Amino acid sequence: EVQLVESGGGLVQPGRSLKLSCAASGFTFSNYGMAWVCQAPTKGLEWVASISTGGGNTYYRDSVKGRFTISRDNAKNTLYLQMDSLRSEDTATYYCARHLKGVMDAWGQGASVTVSS
Amino acid sequence: DVQMTQSPYNLAASPGESVSINCKASKSISKYLAWYQQKPGKANKLLIYDGSTLQSGIPSRFSGSGSGTDFTLTIRSLEPEDFGLYYCQQHNEYPFTFGSGTKLEIK
């Protein structure tokens, strides 16, 4: 069974950093692209970033470019999202998703991030 | 960026009925549209991709159609477990973009 489990969420002050992790199991992690998708309270889904199978290619939405870094450790079957210079508008639930050609075919339950002083 | 306009925002129906949800892209995305279901306490679920391809394990009462800019998700013979939020997403190009969602409620 495919499982994606996010961790590392919490309350953080504006301007500070937070690093999310996503532990993957039940499939060959290194064979799949991975993504982070967020959902602000009472809002819809927004794609945040994607990473290729080997980690050599990364893609970001404009609002997080230069502040967020997606990475992966295929030996540990783990996806990461380093979030720096956090803003109040980054407050959201962040979902880890497995993706193939842009289709998110497996999702985690999400990690909640609140940016507030 | 490709804007995805989803309608209706809310939809109320009874078990056994059929419903349709529409998604319009701001430019052609060929066939590259996916549909997802979101329910509280459960992981988001992929229903349809490439416009009309049913994801493995998804009941055949779900179907997708369309290409270019106009797409439709149809659910026939609604079951109680089908009520929830539905999102479309274009997977043709970065940045991937989602529709604003449709809440399917029990009438």
PDB file of C-alpha atoms in Angstrom:
ATOM      1  CA  GLU A   1       0.000   0.000   0.000  1.00  0.00           C
ATOM      2  CA  VAL A   2       1.312   3.414  -0.981  1.00  0.00           C
ATOM      3  CA  GLN A   3       1.823   5.636   2.053  1.00  0.00           C
ATOM      4  CA  LEU A   4       2.962   9.233   2.288  1.00  0.00           C
ATOM      5  CA  VAL A   5       3.331  10.692   5.765  1.00  0.00           C
ATOM      6  CA  GLU A   6       4.157  14.356   6.253  1.00  0.00           C
ATOM      7  CA  SER A   7       5.805  15.776   9.355  1.00  0.00           C
ATOM      8  CA  GLY A   8       7.448  18.967  10.541  1.00  0.00           C
ATOM      9  CA  GLY A   9       4.502  21.343  10.482  1.00  0.00           C
ATOM     10  CA  GLY A  10       3.744  23.809  13.228  1.00  0.00           C
ATOM     11  CA  LEU A  11       3.490  27.427  14.294  1.00  0.00           C
ATOM     12  CA  VAL A  12       6.297  29.716  13.141  1.00  0.00           C
ATOM     13  CA  GLN A  13       6.863  33.471  13.199  1.00  0.00           C
ATOM     14  CA  PRO A  14       6.962  35.501   9.999  1.00  0.00           C
ATOM     15  CA  GLY A  15      10.438  35.576   8.499  1.00  0.00           C
ATOM     16  CA  ARG A  16      11.485  32.307  10.127  1.00  0.00           C
ATOM     17  CA  SER A  17      12.068  28.882   8.550  1.00  0.00           C
ATOM     18  CA  LEU A  18      10.471  25.471   8.699  1.00  0.00           C
ATOM     19  CA  LYS A  19      11.323  22.169   7.042  1.00  0.00           C
ATOM     20  CA  LEU A  20       8.672  19.638   6.110  1.00  0.00           C
ATOM     21  CA  SER A  21       9.407  15.980   5.512  1.00  0.00           C
ATOM     22  CA  CYS A  22       7.397  13.313   3.745  1.00  0.00           C
ATOM     23  CA  ALA A  23       8.194   9.657   4.381  1.00  0.00           C
ATOM     24  CA  ALA A  24       7.213   7.412   1.499  1.00  0.00           C
ATOM     25  CA  SER A  25       6.580   3.674   1.552  1.00  0.00           C
ATOM     26  CA  GLY A  26       4.837   0.989  -0.471  1.00  0.00           C
ATOM     27  CA  PHE A  27       6.413   1.906  -3.817  1.00  0.00           C
ATOM     28  CA  THR A  28       9.811   2.475  -5.415  1.00  0.00           C
ATOM     29  CA  PHE A  29      10.306   6.081  -4.375  1.00  0.00           C
ATOM     30  CA  SER A  30      13.155   6.762  -6.786  1.00  0.00           C
ATOM     31  CA  ASN A  31      10.937   5.947  -9.780  1.00  0.00           C
ATOM     32  CA  TYR A  32       8.505   8.798  -9.219  1.00  0.00           C
ATOM     33  CA  GLY A  33       8.460  12.539  -9.365  1.00  0.00           C
ATOM     34  CA  MET A  34       7.160  14.123  -6.199  1.00  0.00           C
ATOM     35  CA  ALA A  35       5.344  17.326  -5.389  1.00  0.00           C
ATOM     36  CA  TRP A  36       4.089  19.558  -2.617  1.00  0.00           C
ATOM     37  CA  VAL A  37       0.575  20.985  -2.851  1.00  0.00           C
ATOM     38  CA  CYS A  38      -0.878  23.394  -0.312  1.00  0.00           C
ATOM     39  CA  GLN A  39      -4.330  24.422   0.801  1.00  0.00           C
ATOM     40  CA  ALA A  40      -4.897  27.601   2.781  1.00  0.00           C
ATOM     41  CA  PRO A  41      -7.737  27.524   5.320  1.00  0.00           C
ATOM     42  CA  THR A  42     -11.110  27.371   3.534  1.00  0.00           C
ATOM     43  CA  LYS A  43      -9.362  27.711   0.151  1.00  0.00           C
ATOM     44  CA  GLY A  44      -8.629  25.414  -2.755  1.00  0.00           C
ATOM     45  CA  LEU A  45      -5.572  23.387  -3.706  1.00  0.00           C
ATOM     46  CA  GLU A  46      -2.432  25.092  -4.992  1.00  0.00           C
ATOM     47  CA  TRP A  47       0.585  23.347  -6.472  1.00  0.00           C
ATOM     48  CA  VAL A  48       3.776  24.523  -4.722  1.00  0.00           C
ATOM     49  CA  ALA A  49       6.745  22.624  -6.135  1.00  0.00           C
ATOM     50  CA  SER A  50       7.820  19.461  -7.927  1.00  0.00           C
ATOM     51  CA  ILE A  51      11.014  17.458  -8.167  1.00  0.00           C
ATOM     52  CA  SER A  52      12.143  14.877 -10.685  1.00  0.00           C
ATOM     53  CA  THR A  53      13.021  11.286  -9.852  1.00  0.00           C
ATOM     54  CA  GLY A  54      16.715  11.928  -9.280  1.00  0.00           C
ATOM     55  CA  GLY A  55      16.285  15.410  -7.857  1.00  0.00           C
ATOM     56  CA  GLY A  56      18.090  17.129 -10.695  1.00  0.00           C
ATOM     57  CA  ASN A  57      15.047  19.083 -11.890  1.00  0.00           C
ATOM     58  CA  THR A  58      12.916  21.230  -9.625  1.00  0.00           C
ATOM     59  CA  TYR A  59       9.959  23.479 -10.350  1.00  0.00           C
ATOM     60  CA  TYR A  60       8.242  26.109  -8.188  1.00  0.00           C
ATOM     61  CA  ARG A  61       5.226  28.378  -8.257  1.00  0.00           C
ATOM     62  CA  ASP A  62       6.273  32.017  -8.563  1.00  0.00           C
ATOM     63  CA  SER A  63       5.202  33.021  -5.049  1.00  0.00           C
ATOM     64  CA  VAL A  64       7.689  30.620  -3.403  1.00  0.00           C
ATOM     65  CA  LYS A  65      10.641  30.857  -5.797  1.00  0.00           C
ATOM     66  CA  GLY A  66      13.776  31.833  -3.913  1.00  0.00           C
ATOM     67  CA  ARG A  67      12.159  31.082  -0.529  1.00  0.00           C
ATOM     68  CA  PHE A  68      11.215  27.385  -0.703  1.00  0.00           C
ATOM     69  CA  THR A  69      13.468  24.485  -1.699  1.00  0.00           C
ATOM     70  CA  ILE A  70      12.189  21.042  -2.608  1.00  0.00           C
ATOM     71  CA  SER A  71      14.610  18.142  -2.274  1.00  0.00           C
ATOM     72  CA  ARG A  72      14.634  14.397  -1.854  1.00  0.00           C
ATOM     73  CA  ASP A  73      16.760  11.616  -0.400  1.00  0.00           C
ATOM     74  CA  ASN A  74      16.093   8.468  -2.395  1.00  0.00           C
ATOM     75  CA  ALA A  75      18.150   6.356   0.011  1.00  0.00           C
ATOM     76  CA  LYS A  76      15.795   7.399   2.818  1.00  0.00           C
ATOM     77  CA  ASN A  77      12.602   7.430   0.700  1.00  0.00           C
ATOM     78  CA  THR A  78      11.958  10.946   1.935  1.00  0.00           C
ATOM     79  CA  LEU A  79      10.827  14.183   0.317  1.00  0.00           C
ATOM     80  CA  TYR A  80      11.536  17.579   1.881  1.00  0.00           C
ATOM     81  CA  LEU A  81      10.334  21.142   1.630  1.00  0.00           C
ATOM     82  CA  GLN A  82      12.599  23.773   3.162  1.00  0.00           C
ATOM     83  CA  MET A  83      10.542  26.911   3.711  1.00  0.00           C
ATOM     84  CA  ASP A  84      12.470  30.118   4.433  1.00  0.00           C
ATOM     85  CA  SER A  85      11.355  33.728   4.910  1.00  0.00           C
ATOM     86  CA  LEU A  86       7.867  32.542   5.728  1.00  0.00           C
ATOM     87  CA  ARG A  87       4.942  34.910   5.321  1.00  0.00           C
ATOM     88  CA  SER A  88       1.446  34.875   6.776  1.00  0.00           C
ATOM     89  CA  GLU A  89       0.093  33.967   3.346  1.00  0.00           C
ATOM     90  CA  ASP A  90       2.087  30.703   3.484  1.00  0.00           C
ATOM     91  CA  THR A  91      -0.271  29.487   6.223  1.00  0.00           C
ATOM     92  CA  ALA A  92      -1.789  26.285   4.855  1.00  0.00           C
ATOM     93  CA  THR A  93      -1.916  22.536   5.010  1.00  0.00           C
ATOM     94  CA  TYR A  94       0.927  21.152   2.904  1.00  0.00           C
ATOM     95  CA  TYR A  95       0.370  17.853   1.137  1.00  0.00           C
ATOM     96  CA  CYS A  96       3.060  15.608  -0.228  1.00  0.00           C
ATOM     97  CA  ALA A  97       2.011  13.909  -3.474  1.00  0.00           C
ATOM     98  CA  ARG A  98       3.478  11.354  -5.802  1.00  0.00           C
ATOM     99  CA  HIS A  99       3.283  12.529  -9.358  1.00  0.00           C
ATOM    100  CA  LEU A 100       3.683  11.189 -12.810  1.00  0.00           C
ATOM    101  CA  LYS A 101       3.534  13.656 -15.714  1.00  0.00           C
ATOM    102  CA  GLY A 102       1.800  16.156 -13.483  1.00  0.00           C
ATOM    103  CA  VAL A 103      -0.877  13.787 -12.225  1.00  0.00           C
ATOM    104  CA  MET A 104      -0.905  13.488  -8.412  1.00  0.00           C
ATOM    105  CA  ASP A 105      -1.865   9.858  -7.964  1.00  0.00           C
ATOM    106  CA  ALA A 106      -1.155   9.455  -4.257  1.00  0.00           C
ATOM    107  CA  TRP A 107      -1.403  12.010  -1.458  1.00  0.00           C
ATOM    108  CA  GLY A 108      -0.443  12.269   2.165  1.00  0.00           C
ATOM    109  CA  GLN A 109      -2.786  13.475   4.881  1.00  0.00           C
ATOM    110  CA  GLY A 110      -1.047  16.840   5.122  1.00  0.00           C
ATOM    111  CA  ALA A 111       1.014  18.888   7.563  1.00  0.00           C
ATOM    112  CA  SER A 112      -0.367  22.126   8.965  1.00  0.00           C
ATOM    113  CA  VAL A 113       1.825  25.240   8.838  1.00  0.00           C
ATOM    114  CA  THR A 114       0.755  28.430  10.590  1.00  0.00           C
ATOM    115  CA  VAL A 115       2.800  31.589  10.128  1.00  0.00           C
ATOM    116  CA  SER A 116       1.914  34.098  12.802  1.00  0.00           C
ATOM    117  CA  SER A 117       3.560  36.314  15.386  1.00  0.00           C
TER     118      SER A 117
ATOM    119  CA  ASP B   1      -0.356  30.555 -16.005  1.00  0.00           C
ATOM    120  CA  VAL B   2      -3.375  28.524 -17.109  1.00  0.00           C
ATOM    121  CA  GLN B   3      -6.475  29.623 -15.200  1.00  0.00           C
ATOM    122  CA  MET B   4      -8.959  26.879 -14.394  1.00  0.00           C
ATOM    123  CA  THR B   5     -12.583  27.941 -13.921  1.00  0.00           C
ATOM    124  CA  GLN B   6     -14.699  25.310 -12.239  1.00  0.00           C
ATOM    125  CA  SER B   7     -18.492  25.293 -11.955  1.00  0.00           C
ATOM    126  CA  PRO B   8     -20.777  25.072 -10.161  1.00  0.00           C
ATOM    127  CA  TYR B   9     -19.343  26.123  -6.816  1.00  0.00           C
ATOM    128  CA  ASN B  10     -21.992  24.151  -4.929  1.00  0.00           C
ATOM    129  CA  LEU B  11     -24.113  21.257  -6.039  1.00  0.00           C
ATOM    130  CA  ALA B  12     -26.840  19.443  -4.141  1.00  0.00           C
ATOM    131  CA  ALA B  13     -28.140  16.064  -5.278  1.00  0.00           C
ATOM    132  CA  SER B  14     -29.767  12.924  -3.947  1.00  0.00           C
ATOM    133  CA  PRO B  15     -28.310   9.397  -3.940  1.00  0.00           C
ATOM    134  CA  GLY B  16     -29.091   7.724  -7.242  1.00  0.00           C
ATOM    135  CA  GLU B  17     -29.052  10.944  -9.245  1.00  0.00           C
ATOM    136  CA  SER B  18     -26.428  11.941 -11.805  1.00  0.00           C
ATOM    137  CA  VAL B  19     -24.421  15.159 -11.660  1.00  0.00           C
ATOM    138  CA  SER B  20     -21.897  16.972 -13.821  1.00  0.00           C
ATOM    139  CA  ILE B  21     -19.089  19.326 -12.844  1.00  0.00           C
ATOM    140  CA  ASN B  22     -17.461  21.559 -15.416  1.00  0.00           C
ATOM    141  CA  CYS B  23     -13.945  22.884 -15.751  1.00  0.00           C
ATOM    142  CA  LYS B  24     -12.772  25.449 -18.284  1.00  0.00           C
ATOM    143  CA  ALA B  25      -9.128  26.240 -19.022  1.00  0.00           C
ATOM    144  CA  SER B  26      -7.987  29.721 -20.073  1.00  0.00           C
ATOM    145  CA  LYS B  27      -6.116  28.161 -23.004  1.00  0.00           C
ATOM    146  CA  SER B  28      -5.908  24.764 -24.621  1.00  0.00           C
ATOM    147  CA  ILE B  29      -4.476  22.049 -22.413  1.00  0.00           C
ATOM    148  CA  SER B  30      -5.078  19.268 -24.948  1.00  0.00           C
ATOM    149  CA  LYS B  31      -6.391  16.278 -22.967  1.00  0.00           C
ATOM    150  CA  TYR B  32      -4.329  16.917 -19.841  1.00  0.00           C
ATOM    151  CA  LEU B  33      -6.907  17.380 -17.120  1.00  0.00           C
ATOM    152  CA  ALA B  34      -7.259  15.486 -13.854  1.00  0.00           C
ATOM    153  CA  TRP B  35     -10.093  15.292 -11.335  1.00  0.00           C
ATOM    154  CA  TYR B  36      -9.669  14.734  -7.610  1.00  0.00           C
ATOM    155  CA  GLN B  37     -11.995  14.066  -4.703  1.00  0.00           C
ATOM    156  CA  GLN B  38     -11.334  15.556  -1.268  1.00  0.00           C
ATOM    157  CA  LYS B  39     -13.052  14.368   1.905  1.00  0.00           C
ATOM    158  CA  PRO B  40     -12.347  15.299   5.547  1.00  0.00           C
ATOM    159  CA  GLY B  41      -9.904  12.982   7.262  1.00  0.00           C
ATOM    160  CA  LYS B  42      -9.023  11.129   4.058  1.00  0.00           C
ATOM    161  CA  ALA B  43      -6.184  11.518   1.590  1.00  0.00           C
ATOM    162  CA  ASN B  44      -7.127  13.288  -1.622  1.00  0.00           C
ATOM    163  CA  LYS B  45      -8.047  10.802  -4.305  1.00  0.00           C
ATOM    164  CA  LEU B  46      -7.243  10.886  -8.019  1.00  0.00           C
ATOM    165  CA  LEU B  47     -10.343   9.976 -10.022  1.00  0.00           C
ATOM    166  CA  ILE B  48      -9.614  10.766 -13.662  1.00  0.00           C
ATOM    167  CA  TYR B  49      -6.540  11.861 -15.610  1.00  0.00           C
ATOM    168  CA  ASP B  50      -5.814  12.674 -19.253  1.00  0.00           C
ATOM    169  CA  GLY B  51      -9.340  14.018 -19.415  1.00  0.00           C
ATOM    170  CA  SER B  52     -11.111  10.655 -19.500  1.00  0.00           C
ATOM    171  CA  THR B  53      -8.867   7.886 -18.153  1.00  0.00           C
ATOM    172  CA  LEU B  54     -10.298   6.321 -15.024  1.00  0.00           C
ATOM    173  CA  GLN B  55      -7.724   5.814 -12.275  1.00  0.00           C
ATOM    174  CA  SER B  56      -7.342   2.219 -11.141  1.00  0.00           C
ATOM    175  CA  GLY B  57      -9.803   1.304  -8.407  1.00  0.00           C
ATOM    176  CA  ILE B  58     -12.236   4.151  -9.132  1.00  0.00           C
ATOM    177  CA  PRO B  59     -15.827   3.021  -9.783  1.00  0.00           C
ATOM    178  CA  SER B  60     -17.076   3.217 -13.360  1.00  0.00           C
ATOM    179  CA  ARG B  61     -19.900   5.571 -12.341  1.00  0.00           C
ATOM    180  CA  PHE B  62     -17.229   8.293 -12.563  1.00  0.00           C
ATOM    181  CA  SER B  63     -16.396   9.482 -16.067  1.00  0.00           C
ATOM    182  CA  GLY B  64     -14.574  12.382 -17.615  1.00  0.00           C
ATOM    183  CA  SER B  65     -14.874  14.018 -20.990  1.00  0.00           C
ATOM    184  CA  GLY B  66     -13.567  16.967 -22.933  1.00  0.00           C
ATOM    185  CA  SER B  67     -10.432  18.297 -24.555  1.00  0.00           C
ATOM    186  CA  GLY B  68      -8.886  21.632 -25.386  1.00  0.00           C
ATOM    187  CA  THR B  69     -10.448  24.051 -22.931  1.00  0.00           C
ATOM    188  CA  ASP B  70     -13.713  22.439 -21.805  1.00  0.00           C
ATOM    189  CA  PHE B  71     -13.996  19.396 -19.576  1.00  0.00           C
ATOM    190  CA  THR B  72     -16.701  17.644 -17.587  1.00  0.00           C
ATOM    191  CA  LEU B  73     -16.739  15.180 -14.706  1.00  0.00           C
ATOM    192  CA  THR B  74     -19.936  13.130 -14.580  1.00  0.00           C
ATOM    193  CA  ILE B  75     -20.979  10.967 -11.672  1.00  0.00           C
ATOM    194  CA  ARG B  76     -23.866   8.610 -12.420  1.00  0.00           C
ATOM    195  CA  SER B  77     -26.050   7.009  -9.786  1.00  0.00           C
ATOM    196  CA  LEU B  78     -24.586   8.910  -6.846  1.00  0.00           C
ATOM    197  CA  GLU B  79     -23.602   6.864  -3.818  1.00  0.00           C
ATOM    198  CA  PRO B  80     -23.524   8.323  -0.270  1.00  0.00           C
ATOM    199  CA  GLU B  81     -19.710   8.153  -0.259  1.00  0.00           C
ATOM    200  CA  ASP B  82     -19.482  10.408  -3.337  1.00  0.00           C
ATOM    201  CA  PHE B  83     -20.383  13.557  -1.439  1.00  0.00           C
ATOM    202  CA  GLY B  84     -17.445  15.879  -0.851  1.00  0.00           C
ATOM    203  CA  LEU B  85     -15.238  18.351  -2.666  1.00  0.00           C
ATOM    204  CA  TYR B  86     -14.084  17.916  -6.245  1.00  0.00           C
ATOM    205  CA  TYR B  87     -11.199  19.698  -7.955  1.00  0.00           C
ATOM    206  CA  CYS B  88      -9.965  19.775 -11.515  1.00  0.00           C
ATOM    207  CA  GLN B  89      -6.274  20.297 -12.299  1.00  0.00           C
ATOM    208  CA  GLN B  90      -4.464  20.870 -15.554  1.00  0.00           C
ATOM    209  CA  HIS B  91      -1.367  18.707 -15.927  1.00  0.00           C
ATOM    210  CA  ASN B  92      -0.296  20.027 -19.303  1.00  0.00           C
ATOM    211  CA  GLU B  93       2.296  22.543 -18.166  1.00  0.00           C
ATOM    212  CA  TYR B  94       3.994  24.128 -15.168  1.00  0.00           C
ATOM    213  CA  PRO B  95       2.754  25.683 -13.005  1.00  0.00           C
ATOM    214  CA  PHE B  96       0.085  23.053 -12.512  1.00  0.00           C
ATOM    215  CA  THR B  97      -3.157  24.801 -11.617  1.00  0.00           C
ATOM    216  CA  PHE B  98      -6.347  23.702  -9.939  1.00  0.00           C
ATOM    217  CA  GLY B  99      -9.930  24.804 -10.228  1.00  0.00           C
ATOM    218  CA  SER B 100     -11.548  26.458  -7.228  1.00  0.00           C
ATOM    219  CA  GLY B 101     -13.480  23.333  -6.272  1.00  0.00           C
ATOM    220  CA  THR B 102     -17.074  22.091  -6.289  1.00  0.00           C
ATOM    221  CA  LYS B 103     -18.811  21.037  -3.097  1.00  0.00           C
ATOM    222  CA  LEU B 104     -21.192  18.155  -3.753  1.00  0.00           C
ATOM    223  CA  GLU B 105     -23.746  17.934  -0.965  1.00  0.00           C
ATOM    224  CA  ILE B 106     -26.622  15.656  -0.137  1.00  0.00           C
ATOM    225  CA  LYS B 107     -30.002  17.180  -0.980  1.00  0.00           C
TER     226      LYS B 107
END
